[in-house]
Amino acid sequence: MSESTAPAPARTTSGSAAPVFSVRGLWKVFGPRAERVPGSEYAGLPPAELREATGCTAAVRDVSFDVAKGEVFVVMGLSGSGKSTLVRCLTRLVEPTSGTLTIDGEDVLAMDRGRLRELRRHRAAMVFQHFGLLPHRTVLDNVAYGLEIQGLGKAARRAKAAELVEKVGLAGLENRRPAQLSGGQQQRVGLARALAVDPSVLLFDEPFSALDPLIRREMQDEVVRLHREEGRTMVFITHDLSEALRLGTRIALMRDGGIVQLGTPEEIVGSPADDYVREFVRDVPREQVLTVATAMRPPTAGDGETGPALRPDATVSEAIEAVVRSQQPTARVMDDGRLLGVVDHACLLDVVAGTGAHGVSV
Amino acid sequence: MATAHAPASAAGPGTGGPLAALRGRPALGKLLLLLAVAAVAVPLVHARWGGGAWPGALTADLSAPLGEVNDWIVSNRDSHPLFVYFLGHVSNAVVLSVRGVYLALLALGWAGVTAVAALVAWRTAGVRLAVTAGACFVVCGLLGMWVPTMQTLALMVVAVLASVVLGILLGLAAGLSDRTFRFLRPVLDTMQVLPAFAYLLPVVLVFGIGVPGAVLATVVYAAPPMARLTALGLRGADAGVMEAVTSLGATGRQRLLTARLPLARKELLLGLNQTIMMALSMAVIASVIGAGGLGDRVYQALSSVDVGAALAAGIPIVLLAVVLDRTTEAAGRKAGTEPTGRAALRGARGWALAAVLAAAVAVVGRLGGGRVWPEGGVVPVAGPVNTAKDWMVDHLYTGIPVIGGTADWAAHFTSWILNPLRGGLQGLPWWSVLLIVAALAWTIGTWRTALTAVLAMAAIGVLGVWEPSMDTLSQVVAAVAVTLVLGFAVAVGAARSERLERGLRPVLDVFQTMPQFVYLIPVVALFGVGRAPAAAAAVVYALPAVVRITTQGLRGVDPAAMECARSLGATPGQQLRQVQLPLARPALLLAVNQGVVLVLAVVIIGGLVGSGALGYDVVFGLAQGDLATGLVAGAAIVCLGLMLDRVTQPTARRSRKES
Amino acid sequence: MARTTPRTAARARTRTSATVASAAALLAVTGCGAADMTKQASPFAAPADIKTVTLSVQSWVGAQANVAVASKLLQDELGYRVDLVQTDEVPAWDALSQGRVDAILEDWGHPDQEKLYVQDKKTIVPGGDLGVTGHIGWYVPKYWADEHPDVTDWKNLDRYADELRTPESGDKGQLMDGSPSYVTNDKALVKNLGLDYKVVFAGSEAAQITQIQQFAKAKKPFLSYWYQPQWLFNEVPMVEVKLPEYTDACGAKAPADIDCAYPTTPLQKYLNADFSRRGKDAAAFLRKFSWSERDQNEVSRMIASDRLTPDEAAERWIARNPDIWKKWLD
């Protein structure tokens, strides 16, 4: 797990300054006298043996990562892998057992109640799997709830809330109650409520897994759009690999409380860290994730002359399409007019078939 | 009836070794263990104290110390600081507030009160209930019961307000603190199964006969459901919502006020509904200790067997119960849903309109008439009812060919069922009663419930009221048996036929809302005085709950299982016996439990119509000022209630009630 | 944490002052300090400032007759408003002592209460004779006694136990008692005289009367606790069973040891001490109230047998007997 401590610079965060969240050696252990487990001889035990020996369950074990400003940091894993506990540790909805955790350089675990409340009110807002809406309030008052507990006046908070209701596409439904909305609409309310307090980080806990596939897709687009428009930092928990690949700037893959691999979608799919990850990503349509930068080979003489030009972050499937259209045997991978390499049929087919060795990243 | 479970679960040795058989049937194992304990203990106990009724050596005579306490209270009531500086204020506050409400009701005048009732019902439940509510108060006036109705209402308002405040405070404590909840939960659960009558004596001991005591007894009786439901509602708040609220940085107080309490609104309103119904029931029974009002009219009429007068006072009680129940129930149903109706009448505007209308009607009413119902506008019903009753006594009471008369039935029920049962129970060696209780409670419940049941039963013996308690127990058993036979039969029919169930539902609704006291009126007319009418009243009172729970249980059986049975060609009888009844077992056990609890409550009140035993001791204690006797009997009733509840308490009841 | 301390302290202070304020308010509302709950009136007492007398009415008809006539006269002749409080005998003493009731018009002898309230606490004063002499005893119907004259001696009762069996009494003879609130030694008597009988409580006097009437209609034998004066004797003639003769020594025994007949009691009136001093003409009227057995029975029968309301019965009697009640008003 040591590889996770040194995050690779991500595509969209080039030149990023201090991380928003910085997590080091974080543990959350449930059970009797949980505090004795981290750092002890029990720490390395597999879950079953740990439970046998101590009666404790380690939901999060020794996790370290940074969340860079402006990125969408996805934590992915199957149910029970500890991802939901992890995201709750970030604002201490679940109290971590040990480790360090900072937000914008400030130690979260050292905060007193008032400071922590400030953190939750202004800096990190969360969107929940089951929405967590107040059934007795209208849509508008639900969206305004975060502002209300901050003590904002009625007119001001309603104005702000109305703005956000509009933004998430619920205009006209302000006076409905949550029970009268569809799941997707309810989650839009949840999203608007989180956005209303204008937090520096948005935390999503499997927000779309309770929704129908079509609605889920729509909501994912919504998140992509929001991210594009506002560039807000997001931590996104999901068990759905395609969702992770679609949204994530970087993905942390969790298993049994620990991070198995942390990297860009391409790294995860292209060079799985172990058999578990490999098994996990086996069915992913690799050509849609991997970029030509991974698939290309060094140019040989004459390659640089013909064929369509591609950016290095174009996906393999885009390359295939370009190659087929152009009727050329190869395509050139160009960055700022510089030839980085070429992709030919063999390179592209290797990716699709999953036979090539793509451990190299640029 | 309840004994049927033990042999059923013990019957039939399993295949394989004896140990395997035991593993498959935990009940058999428990019984064998109990048998082993009995084999060792019984000869010793029998040799030491003998069989038969509870041995005198093991009783503790509490009447002397209790008598002393009573005397001390009587002589210190006007001087001791505890009374003068604390209880006296409590008592004064009750009198002041009841008087305040009473005068306010009188000041509103009959037109005003009727209008307020109708308009409140209109705002919460719609036009139909508004008409019912208005009609209810008009009928109270027509029956010449306006003043008693207002007295009962005044007492109710104060008692319900106090119960709600107390209940919410307790509920908040239990809802927010796990330790308080663990402590309060069993206490509240137990208080809910105890007969109302048992609450009267301790209150009388301290406050004497009169309105303060009646109000306080009512509060003690009616607060537990509020506390219980508040606690359950607060604890049952959607964890996801609470987490979301916390994640937005709400303080503890904000979480409680903006989320936890509003989320529990349904439970709070259900609690209010139950509290009101229990308060009404108790406010009427408390006429025995001087509550006045409608209950007092019923009590007076009963003591002169004036069925007509009793009915004239009983009808307003029933009407009040129905209106209060439906109004609060509608409020609970509406909680959290979108306001409906014309926009102009929504929310505060509607209430304002209602208030203005009520004020207008009250003013007009006061200008036109007096505070109370005009004396000329009374329709005498007592006369005709008594004529009808006399006719019935002359023609139906006895000597009808073939079927006999109601009095003959009562006599037969007494001599063929009640007497042998009482003889049998009183003749059983005391230790065998304890063993039977243990066996029943353990097979159906856990060792904890069994232990509580046995201890409660032993406490009855120690109190020295074994004989009357066995008498009461025999009445309870007989009435429960009748209730279950009738109830299950009706329920099986209702579960089969949609139409029967639809027809039955409003009847059950009304019967379930009526205060226990009301049931005593018709049975005295039909069966005279004695144990048989008390048992009959108990059956009528408990029947609706049994029918309802059983029907729901039978209906709730997994349709897939029924379909499967049908596809295999099972006859309706087979379906009932082999699929529905076994699958509905938890519901049936719950029905038995409820039946027992309800029957006990009425059998005890039956002391007022000559059922004797423990209920009589309480009445006697109150009537003679012999609180020692009454308190001992009251304690025995508590123990008996506890025992009967535990003996019939299915293990799963807890979890079901929470869901 | 340090930052929040002053706020917490401030909150604690406001809470304390709120508590003090509410306690003070409570005291202000409730008068000051002491509150004597024994001096409370009923919250349902007449709302207006009218002269009010509260009378205790017991469950038997004779008592209702007294109260009906007295309250009718208090209302019509003296202009009082009368509240009636239904209480049983012993609680009535307690209520009388506390002033929740102003007068009891018919008491059958409660020595314990008399000692406590009249002699020791002096909260109750005697109000004189009612004019009626009461006697409690065991009675059998005349039609049965005529056939079996020896039944009127308690020593022969066991011989008739079989005939008097009912479902309620099981294998013993039934001795029917009335309301649990009445003065009765019957359980002790049955035990101490070794009789093969069981005391069965009808629950109320009305139930007992109904039962007696039904026995009489069927000409069935019965044995019942009963008392004189009682209007039912006119309808169902009854003969008293002789019990061992009453002596003062026997009457002084503990209730569980009594083995003799009931005494003959001149029925008494009692007044609350305060009311007696301040009640003016109402108290004077109630002290003078005194009538004969015949008068009481006349009113009782109109109430119980003719089903008149007590008010109507009283009105008829008052119309017929002005010479009797005029004297009470002087």
mmCIF file of N, CA and C in Angstrom, chain B residues 155-209:
data_model
loop_
_atom_site.group_PDB
_atom_site.id
_atom_site.type_symbol
_atom_site.label_atom_id
_atom_site.label_comp_id
_atom_site.label_asym_id
_atom_site.label_seq_id
_atom_site.Cartn_x
_atom_site.Cartn_y
_atom_site.Cartn_z
ATOM 1 N N LEU B 155 -61.703 17.935 33.186
ATOM 2 C CA LEU B 155 -60.751 17.038 33.825
ATOM 3 C C LEU B 155 -59.817 16.423 32.789
ATOM 4 N N MET B 156 -60.397 16.056 31.647
ATOM 5 C CA MET B 156 -59.609 15.450 30.575
ATOM 6 C C MET B 156 -58.560 16.410 30.040
ATOM 7 N N VAL B 157 -58.988 17.657 29.807
ATOM 8 C CA VAL B 157 -58.054 18.627 29.222
ATOM 9 C C VAL B 157 -56.831 18.764 30.110
ATOM 10 N N VAL B 158 -57.077 18.933 31.419
ATOM 11 C CA VAL B 158 -55.956 19.097 32.340
ATOM 12 C C VAL B 158 -55.117 17.821 32.384
ATOM 13 N N ALA B 159 -55.782 16.683 32.501
ATOM 14 C CA ALA B 159 -55.046 15.426 32.624
ATOM 15 C C ALA B 159 -54.253 15.136 31.356
ATOM 16 N N VAL B 160 -54.858 15.378 30.201
ATOM 17 C CA VAL B 160 -54.155 15.076 28.956
ATOM 18 C C VAL B 160 -52.963 16.008 28.778
ATOM 19 N N LEU B 161 -53.159 17.298 29.095
ATOM 20 C CA LEU B 161 -52.030 18.218 28.971
ATOM 21 C C LEU B 161 -50.890 17.776 29.872
ATOM 22 N N ALA B 162 -51.219 17.466 31.116
ATOM 23 C CA ALA B 162 -50.174 17.035 32.041
ATOM 24 C C ALA B 162 -49.522 15.748 31.554
ATOM 25 N N SER B 163 -50.333 14.805 31.068
ATOM 26 C CA SER B 163 -49.786 13.529 30.578
ATOM 27 C C SER B 163 -48.857 13.766 29.411
ATOM 28 N N VAL B 164 -49.262 14.649 28.519
ATOM 29 C CA VAL B 164 -48.447 14.887 27.330
ATOM 30 C C VAL B 164 -47.115 15.520 27.723
ATOM 31 N N VAL B 165 -47.179 16.517 28.615
ATOM 32 C CA VAL B 165 -45.931 17.155 29.039
ATOM 33 C C VAL B 165 -45.025 16.127 29.717
ATOM 34 N N LEU B 166 -45.611 15.407 30.665
ATOM 35 C CA LEU B 166 -44.828 14.392 31.379
ATOM 36 C C LEU B 166 -44.306 13.336 30.415
ATOM 37 N N GLY B 167 -45.205 12.892 29.528
ATOM 38 C CA GLY B 167 -44.820 11.837 28.586
ATOM 39 C C GLY B 167 -43.712 12.293 27.658
ATOM 40 N N ILE B 168 -43.810 13.524 27.176
ATOM 41 C CA ILE B 168 -42.773 13.988 26.253
ATOM 42 C C ILE B 168 -41.443 14.157 26.989
ATOM 43 N N LEU B 169 -41.506 14.644 28.230
ATOM 44 C CA LEU B 169 -40.257 14.785 28.979
ATOM 45 C C LEU B 169 -39.598 13.426 29.178
ATOM 46 N N LEU B 170 -40.390 12.464 29.641
ATOM 47 C CA LEU B 170 -39.845 11.109 29.820
ATOM 48 C C LEU B 170 -39.382 10.550 28.487
ATOM 49 N N GLY B 171 -40.191 10.784 27.463
ATOM 50 C CA GLY B 171 -39.852 10.262 26.146
ATOM 51 C C GLY B 171 -38.568 10.873 25.618
ATOM 52 N N LEU B 172 -38.374 12.176 25.878
ATOM 53 C CA LEU B 172 -37.134 12.824 25.450
ATOM 54 C C LEU B 172 -35.955 12.197 26.177
ATOM 55 N N ALA B 173 -36.125 12.011 27.481
ATOM 56 C CA ALA B 173 -35.031 11.426 28.257
ATOM 57 C C ALA B 173 -34.694 10.046 27.705
ATOM 58 N N ALA B 174 -35.731 9.246 27.475
ATOM 59 C CA ALA B 174 -35.484 7.877 27.014
ATOM 60 C C ALA B 174 -35.076 7.846 25.547
ATOM 61 N N GLY B 175 -35.528 8.838 24.798
ATOM 62 C CA GLY B 175 -35.213 8.840 23.381
ATOM 63 C C GLY B 175 -33.788 9.293 23.115
ATOM 64 N N LEU B 176 -33.243 10.084 24.030
ATOM 65 C CA LEU B 176 -31.919 10.627 23.776
ATOM 66 C C LEU B 176 -30.827 9.922 24.577
ATOM 67 N N SER B 177 -31.233 9.179 25.606
ATOM 68 C CA SER B 177 -30.210 8.491 26.395
ATOM 69 C C SER B 177 -30.495 7.000 26.418
ATOM 70 N N ASP B 178 -29.506 6.228 26.018
ATOM 71 C CA ASP B 178 -29.695 4.778 25.969
ATOM 72 C C ASP B 178 -29.942 4.200 27.350
ATOM 73 N N ARG B 179 -29.234 4.746 28.340
ATOM 74 C CA ARG B 179 -29.368 4.150 29.664
ATOM 75 C C ARG B 179 -30.778 4.376 30.203
ATOM 76 N N THR B 180 -31.269 5.606 30.054
ATOM 77 C CA THR B 180 -32.631 5.891 30.508
ATOM 78 C C THR B 180 -33.624 5.005 29.773
ATOM 79 N N PHE B 181 -33.366 4.812 28.476
ATOM 80 C CA PHE B 181 -34.292 3.998 27.687
ATOM 81 C C PHE B 181 -34.334 2.570 28.211
ATOM 82 N N ARG B 182 -33.143 2.015 28.473
ATOM 83 C CA ARG B 182 -33.106 0.634 28.965
ATOM 84 C C ARG B 182 -33.839 0.506 30.280
ATOM 85 N N PHE B 183 -33.757 1.552 31.083
ATOM 86 C CA PHE B 183 -34.431 1.498 32.380
ATOM 87 C C PHE B 183 -35.943 1.720 32.239
ATOM 88 N N LEU B 184 -36.317 2.692 31.410
ATOM 89 C CA LEU B 184 -37.733 3.073 31.319
ATOM 90 C C LEU B 184 -38.565 2.086 30.511
ATOM 91 N N ARG B 185 -37.954 1.502 29.496
ATOM 92 C CA ARG B 185 -38.691 0.656 28.564
ATOM 93 C C ARG B 185 -39.539 -0.418 29.248
ATOM 94 N N PRO B 186 -38.920 -1.274 30.075
ATOM 95 C CA PRO B 186 -39.751 -2.314 30.706
ATOM 96 C C PRO B 186 -40.795 -1.731 31.640
ATOM 97 N N VAL B 187 -40.457 -0.619 32.297
ATOM 98 C CA VAL B 187 -41.434 -0.009 33.207
ATOM 99 C C VAL B 187 -42.655 0.453 32.429
ATOM 100 N N LEU B 188 -42.401 1.159 31.317
ATOM 101 C CA LEU B 188 -43.522 1.676 30.521
ATOM 102 C C LEU B 188 -44.317 0.531 29.901
ATOM 103 N N ASP B 189 -43.599 -0.462 29.393
ATOM 104 C CA ASP B 189 -44.298 -1.611 28.805
ATOM 105 C C ASP B 189 -45.228 -2.250 29.825
ATOM 106 N N THR B 190 -44.731 -2.396 31.043
ATOM 107 C CA THR B 190 -45.526 -3.052 32.075
ATOM 108 C C THR B 190 -46.707 -2.180 32.473
ATOM 109 N N MET B 191 -46.453 -0.860 32.609
ATOM 110 C CA MET B 191 -47.543 0.021 33.030
ATOM 111 C C MET B 191 -48.703 -0.050 32.043
ATOM 112 N N GLN B 192 -48.369 -0.291 30.784
ATOM 113 C CA GLN B 192 -49.443 -0.313 29.784
ATOM 114 C C GLN B 192 -50.342 -1.529 29.891
ATOM 115 N N VAL B 193 -49.863 -2.598 30.520
ATOM 116 C CA VAL B 193 -50.715 -3.792 30.584
ATOM 117 C C VAL B 193 -51.466 -3.866 31.906
ATOM 118 N N LEU B 194 -51.205 -2.942 32.816
ATOM 119 C CA LEU B 194 -51.866 -3.048 34.112
ATOM 120 C C LEU B 194 -53.287 -2.495 34.046
ATOM 121 N N PRO B 195 -54.217 -3.142 34.771
ATOM 122 C CA PRO B 195 -55.596 -2.644 34.776
ATOM 123 C C PRO B 195 -55.671 -1.259 35.410
ATOM 124 N N ALA B 196 -56.527 -0.429 34.847
ATOM 125 C CA ALA B 196 -56.664 0.949 35.320
ATOM 126 C C ALA B 196 -56.985 0.996 36.813
ATOM 127 N N PHE B 197 -57.777 0.043 37.245
ATOM 128 C CA PHE B 197 -58.239 0.054 38.627
ATOM 129 C C PHE B 197 -57.096 0.049 39.630
ATOM 130 N N ALA B 198 -55.999 -0.610 39.253
ATOM 131 C CA ALA B 198 -54.889 -0.757 40.191
ATOM 132 C C ALA B 198 -54.237 0.578 40.515
ATOM 133 N N TYR B 199 -54.453 1.577 39.659
ATOM 134 C CA TYR B 199 -53.799 2.859 39.877
ATOM 135 C C TYR B 199 -54.531 3.730 40.896
ATOM 136 N N LEU B 200 -55.779 3.361 41.205
ATOM 137 C CA LEU B 200 -56.591 4.275 41.999
ATOM 138 C C LEU B 200 -56.123 4.393 43.441
ATOM 139 N N LEU B 201 -55.792 3.237 44.050
ATOM 140 C CA LEU B 201 -55.589 3.258 45.492
ATOM 141 C C LEU B 201 -54.391 4.045 45.977
ATOM 142 N N PRO B 202 -53.214 3.862 45.351
ATOM 143 C CA PRO B 202 -52.074 4.633 45.844
ATOM 144 C C PRO B 202 -52.366 6.136 45.796
ATOM 145 N N VAL B 203 -53.084 6.554 44.776
ATOM 146 C CA VAL B 203 -53.396 7.974 44.646
ATOM 147 C C VAL B 203 -54.332 8.418 45.761
ATOM 148 N N VAL B 204 -55.331 7.581 46.038
ATOM 149 C CA VAL B 204 -56.270 7.924 47.101
ATOM 150 C C VAL B 204 -55.541 8.007 48.434
ATOM 151 N N LEU B 205 -54.597 7.100 48.627
ATOM 152 C CA LEU B 205 -53.848 7.078 49.877
ATOM 153 C C LEU B 205 -53.216 8.442 50.129
ATOM 154 N N VAL B 206 -52.675 9.042 49.093
ATOM 155 C CA VAL B 206 -51.961 10.304 49.263
ATOM 156 C C VAL B 206 -52.905 11.500 49.170
ATOM 157 N N PHE B 207 -53.758 11.506 48.181
ATOM 158 C CA PHE B 207 -54.540 12.714 47.917
ATOM 159 C C PHE B 207 -55.970 12.653 48.413
ATOM 160 N N GLY B 208 -56.375 11.490 48.877
ATOM 161 C CA GLY B 208 -57.751 11.383 49.323
ATOM 162 C C GLY B 208 -58.682 11.339 48.126
ATOM 163 N N ILE B 209 -59.982 11.184 48.439
ATOM 164 C CA ILE B 209 -60.975 11.114 47.374
ATOM 165 C C ILE B 209 -61.217 12.506 46.827
#
